[in-house]
């Protein structure tokens, strides 16, 4: 699976929400989109998902121009999980996962097998008949993620999948996304926690005011210069065998 | 007992009970074991079509209410919200007022259907090419107000003192003095509406999730939304032309289903059909029980029962929000 953005711009009211983004992701992996609030992370994911019409440029997913695909062809390639997904009606976990298969023509047996596979995979078997209102925040997020994965897309887009989760569920969610990337999918997700992004992501995309500031391996993106420019902070990094951690400090005057 | 079996058994029992009660109601005493020729005529030409009209209109209103609640993601939506019933009633009153109904027996139902669909067209045009449910609701309120104002103007300028009676007949709804012709009008229109709804039903399930998610799943939100609105407009127009505007059935039917613990959109949608039929049968029975020699319009009774229930639902929703923070 490959993803290529060429000169992509998205109009906004005061300024372009995205401005001339050029990006090429050629291998499966977990890719983190980072940046300050309002930098354009969600807009970038929506453009890739085909939910926002670009003012300029083109998006190519799996070698096909997104603008040439109809809505069903697009849905067969990619899946999108928005930030803070909510269910309007209090359905069960199984019923939620089945929504992810509504546009797929599967036989009754195949459908049941697919449901069981993703219930097992996302550790939801014991919660299958529970209503969403009875689940914890972490369990609910896992169920929404399973809904996005059940169509078995080549490209998975998640907008802040760890937002509002406690640390245990943040780790569980990122582990699940990492496993999916190892299974051959391209997973692109926006993240706020830079330590977790550095630890789990194969590649980072740093956005500042709608422009691509840096992209590459976490160590090459999370430099002092980039952090100062994108977040107006300086950082002290600590390395450990299981990952890295950082302590951010506001930039002092003169920095 | 599974949910499906429990709901089906309860529905069948209630329909049989209410149908028997409904068919036995009336000024003439009927000896069901030895029916005379006159009694047969009363049953065949008065009671049976009235019962069927209650069932068919209840199904149409129940389905329309559920479809709108699921489409607009708003549990307080009902068929009157999108302006179709008001526009249909406006066209009906206009036809009756100018005496055009005599031209052809198909003129009145045809124009009522045209009225309902033109109301829908106005709503769709005002809602625009973007998928914004708030715009649909606001457009519906605007069209309803416009239709009500136009009806008021026609009545104000009416030289005929009986114009108000004609107006009240259509805006308050009634199952009285109806027979087979009204049933022949509503039945095919409702069947078409149900077929359209069945065709676009999956969008209603998908709309459990956010609009962005649904769009990313391959649904064409705007065109499929318009398809469901067309299904609702068809059923509501058919209902208005046969029995006038009957409020609250479309609002209450899906809530009755949800009170039984049913939450899945498809189940709420299709169970709302028998729930609507049951509610309209019950309202008609109640109307005749509390009416004096002159029968009350059923719309008044459904509003008298439905409005307090709506207030209760609002309080329940507010209470649920407090609990979930």
Coordinates of C-alpha atoms in Angstrom, one line a residue, chain A residues 48-253:
Chain A
X48 CA -6.6 11.5 2.6
X49 CA -10.0 9.9 3.5
X50 CA -11.6 11.9 0.6
X51 CA -13.9 13.8 3.1
X52 CA -12.6 17.2 2.1
X53 CA -12.3 18.4 -1.4
X54 CA -8.8 19.8 -2.1
X55 CA -8.4 23.2 -3.7
X56 CA -5.2 22.1 -5.4
X57 CA -3.0 19.0 -5.9
X58 CA -3.9 15.3 -5.9
X59 CA -4.0 12.4 -3.5
X60 CA -3.0 8.9 -4.8
X61 CA -3.9 5.9 -2.7
X62 CA -2.5 2.5 -3.7
X63 CA -1.6 3.9 -7.1
X64 CA -5.1 5.2 -7.8
X65 CA -6.0 8.9 -7.8
X66 CA -8.6 9.5 -5.0
X67 CA -10.6 11.9 -7.2
X68 CA -11.1 9.1 -9.8
X69 CA -12.6 6.7 -7.3
X70 CA -16.3 6.6 -6.4
X71 CA -17.3 6.4 -2.8
X72 CA -17.5 2.6 -2.7
X73 CA -14.2 2.1 -4.3
X74 CA -12.6 4.5 -1.9
X75 CA -14.3 2.7 1.1
X76 CA -12.8 -0.6 -0.1
X77 CA -9.3 0.9 0.1
X78 CA -9.4 2.8 3.3
X79 CA -11.1 3.2 6.6
X80 CA -11.4 6.3 8.8
X81 CA -12.0 6.7 12.5
X82 CA -12.7 10.3 13.5
X83 CA -11.7 11.9 16.8
X84 CA -14.1 11.3 19.7
X85 CA -16.4 8.9 17.7
X86 CA -19.8 8.6 19.4
X87 CA -22.8 6.3 18.7
X88 CA -26.1 8.0 18.5
X89 CA -28.1 4.9 19.5
X90 CA -27.2 2.5 22.3
X91 CA -26.4 -0.6 20.2
X92 CA -24.3 -3.6 21.2
X93 CA -20.6 -4.1 20.3
X94 CA -21.5 -6.8 17.7
X95 CA -24.1 -4.5 16.1
X96 CA -21.5 -1.7 16.0
X97 CA -18.9 -4.0 14.2
X98 CA -21.6 -5.1 11.8
X99 CA -22.1 -1.5 10.7
X100 CA -18.5 -1.7 9.3
X101 CA -19.7 -4.4 6.9
X102 CA -22.9 -2.7 5.7
X103 CA -21.3 -1.8 2.3
X104 CA -19.6 -5.1 1.8
X105 CA -21.4 -8.0 0.1
X106 CA -20.5 -11.0 2.2
X107 CA -22.5 -14.2 2.7
X108 CA -24.2 -14.8 6.1
X109 CA -21.4 -17.3 7.1
X110 CA -18.6 -15.1 5.9
X111 CA -20.1 -12.1 7.8
X112 CA -20.3 -14.1 11.0
X113 CA -16.7 -15.3 10.6
X114 CA -15.5 -11.8 10.0
X115 CA -17.3 -10.5 13.0
X116 CA -15.9 -13.3 15.2
X117 CA -12.4 -12.7 13.9
X118 CA -12.3 -9.0 14.8
X119 CA -14.2 -9.5 18.1
X120 CA -11.4 -11.9 19.0
X121 CA -8.6 -9.8 17.6
X122 CA -9.6 -6.7 19.5
X123 CA -10.3 -8.6 22.7
X124 CA -14.0 -7.8 22.5
X125 CA -15.5 -11.4 22.6
X126 CA -16.6 -11.1 26.2
X127 CA -18.2 -7.7 25.5
X128 CA -19.9 -8.8 22.3
X129 CA -23.5 -8.5 23.5
X130 CA -22.9 -5.5 25.8
X131 CA -24.4 -2.2 24.9
X132 CA -21.9 0.7 24.2
X133 CA -23.3 2.7 27.2
X134 CA -22.1 0.0 29.6
X135 CA -18.5 0.0 28.4
X136 CA -15.6 2.0 29.8
X137 CA -13.9 4.7 27.6
X138 CA -11.1 2.3 26.6
X139 CA -13.4 -0.6 25.8
X140 CA -15.6 1.7 23.7
X141 CA -12.6 3.0 21.8
X142 CA -11.5 -0.5 21.1
X143 CA -14.9 -1.3 19.7
X144 CA -14.8 1.7 17.4
X145 CA -11.4 0.7 16.2
X146 CA -12.7 -2.8 15.5
X147 CA -15.5 -1.2 13.5
X148 CA -12.9 0.6 11.4
X149 CA -10.8 -2.5 11.0
X150 CA -13.5 -5.0 10.2
X151 CA -13.6 -4.0 6.5
X152 CA -9.9 -5.0 6.4
X153 CA -8.7 -1.8 4.7
X154 CA -5.2 -1.4 3.3
X155 CA -5.1 2.1 4.7
X156 CA -6.4 3.0 8.2
X157 CA -6.7 6.6 9.2
X158 CA -7.3 7.4 12.9
X159 CA -7.8 10.9 14.2
X160 CA -6.4 11.0 17.8
X161 CA -7.3 7.4 18.7
X162 CA -5.7 7.8 22.1
X163 CA -7.5 11.1 23.1
X164 CA -9.3 10.9 26.4
X165 CA -7.9 7.5 27.2
X166 CA -6.0 6.6 30.4
X167 CA -2.3 5.5 29.8
X168 CA -3.1 1.8 29.9
X169 CA -5.7 2.1 27.2
X170 CA -3.4 4.5 25.2
X171 CA -0.7 1.8 25.2
X172 CA -3.2 -0.9 24.3
X173 CA -4.6 1.1 21.4
X174 CA -1.1 1.9 20.0
X175 CA -0.1 -1.7 20.3
X176 CA -3.1 -2.8 18.3
X177 CA -2.4 -0.2 15.6
X178 CA 1.3 -1.3 15.6
X179 CA 0.2 -4.9 15.1
X180 CA -2.0 -3.9 12.2
X181 CA 0.9 -2.0 10.5
X182 CA 3.0 -5.2 10.9
X183 CA 0.2 -7.2 9.3
X184 CA 0.8 -5.1 6.1
X185 CA -1.5 -2.1 6.5
X186 CA -0.5 1.5 6.3
X187 CA -1.8 3.1 9.5
X188 CA -1.8 6.9 9.7
X189 CA -2.9 8.4 13.0
X190 CA -2.7 11.9 14.5
X191 CA -1.2 11.9 18.0
X192 CA -0.6 14.5 20.8
X193 CA 1.8 12.5 23.0
X194 CA 5.2 12.8 21.4
X195 CA 6.8 10.2 23.7
X196 CA 4.3 7.6 22.6
X197 CA 4.6 8.8 19.0
X198 CA 8.4 8.4 19.1
X199 CA 8.1 4.9 20.7
X200 CA 5.4 3.4 18.5
X201 CA 5.6 5.1 15.1
X202 CA 7.9 4.1 12.3
X203 CA 7.6 7.5 10.8
X204 CA 6.3 10.9 11.8
X205 CA 4.8 13.8 9.9
X206 CA 5.1 17.2 11.6
X207 CA 2.7 19.9 10.5
X208 CA 2.9 23.5 11.3
X209 CA 0.1 26.0 10.3
X210 CA -1.0 23.7 7.5
X211 CA 2.5 23.2 6.1
X212 CA 4.6 20.1 6.2
X213 CA 7.6 21.0 8.4
X214 CA 9.3 17.6 8.6
X215 CA 8.8 14.0 7.8
X216 CA 10.9 10.9 8.5
X217 CA 12.0 8.6 11.3
X218 CA 11.0 9.9 14.8
X219 CA 14.6 10.8 15.7
X220 CA 15.0 13.0 12.6
X221 CA 11.7 14.8 13.1
X222 CA 11.7 15.4 16.9
X223 CA 14.7 17.8 16.8
X224 CA 15.1 20.8 19.0
X225 CA 14.7 23.1 16.1
X226 CA 11.5 21.5 14.8
X227 CA 9.9 21.3 18.3
X228 CA 10.7 24.9 19.0
X229 CA 9.1 25.9 15.7
X230 CA 6.0 23.7 15.8
X231 CA 5.2 23.8 19.5
X232 CA 7.2 26.7 20.9
X233 CA 8.9 24.4 23.4
X234 CA 12.4 23.1 24.1
X235 CA 12.8 19.5 25.1
X236 CA 15.0 17.3 27.2
X237 CA 14.9 13.7 26.0
X238 CA 15.6 10.6 28.1
X239 CA 16.4 7.3 26.5
X240 CA 15.4 3.9 27.9
X241 CA 15.6 0.4 26.6
X242 CA 11.7 0.4 26.1
X243 CA 11.5 3.8 24.5
X244 CA 12.1 7.5 24.9
X245 CA 10.5 10.2 27.1
X246 CA 10.8 13.9 27.1
X247 CA 10.3 16.8 29.4
X248 CA 9.0 19.9 27.5
X249 CA 9.8 23.4 28.7
X250 CA 8.3 26.7 27.3
X251 CA 10.8 28.6 25.2
X252 CA 12.5 31.3 27.3
X253 CA 12.9 34.8 25.9

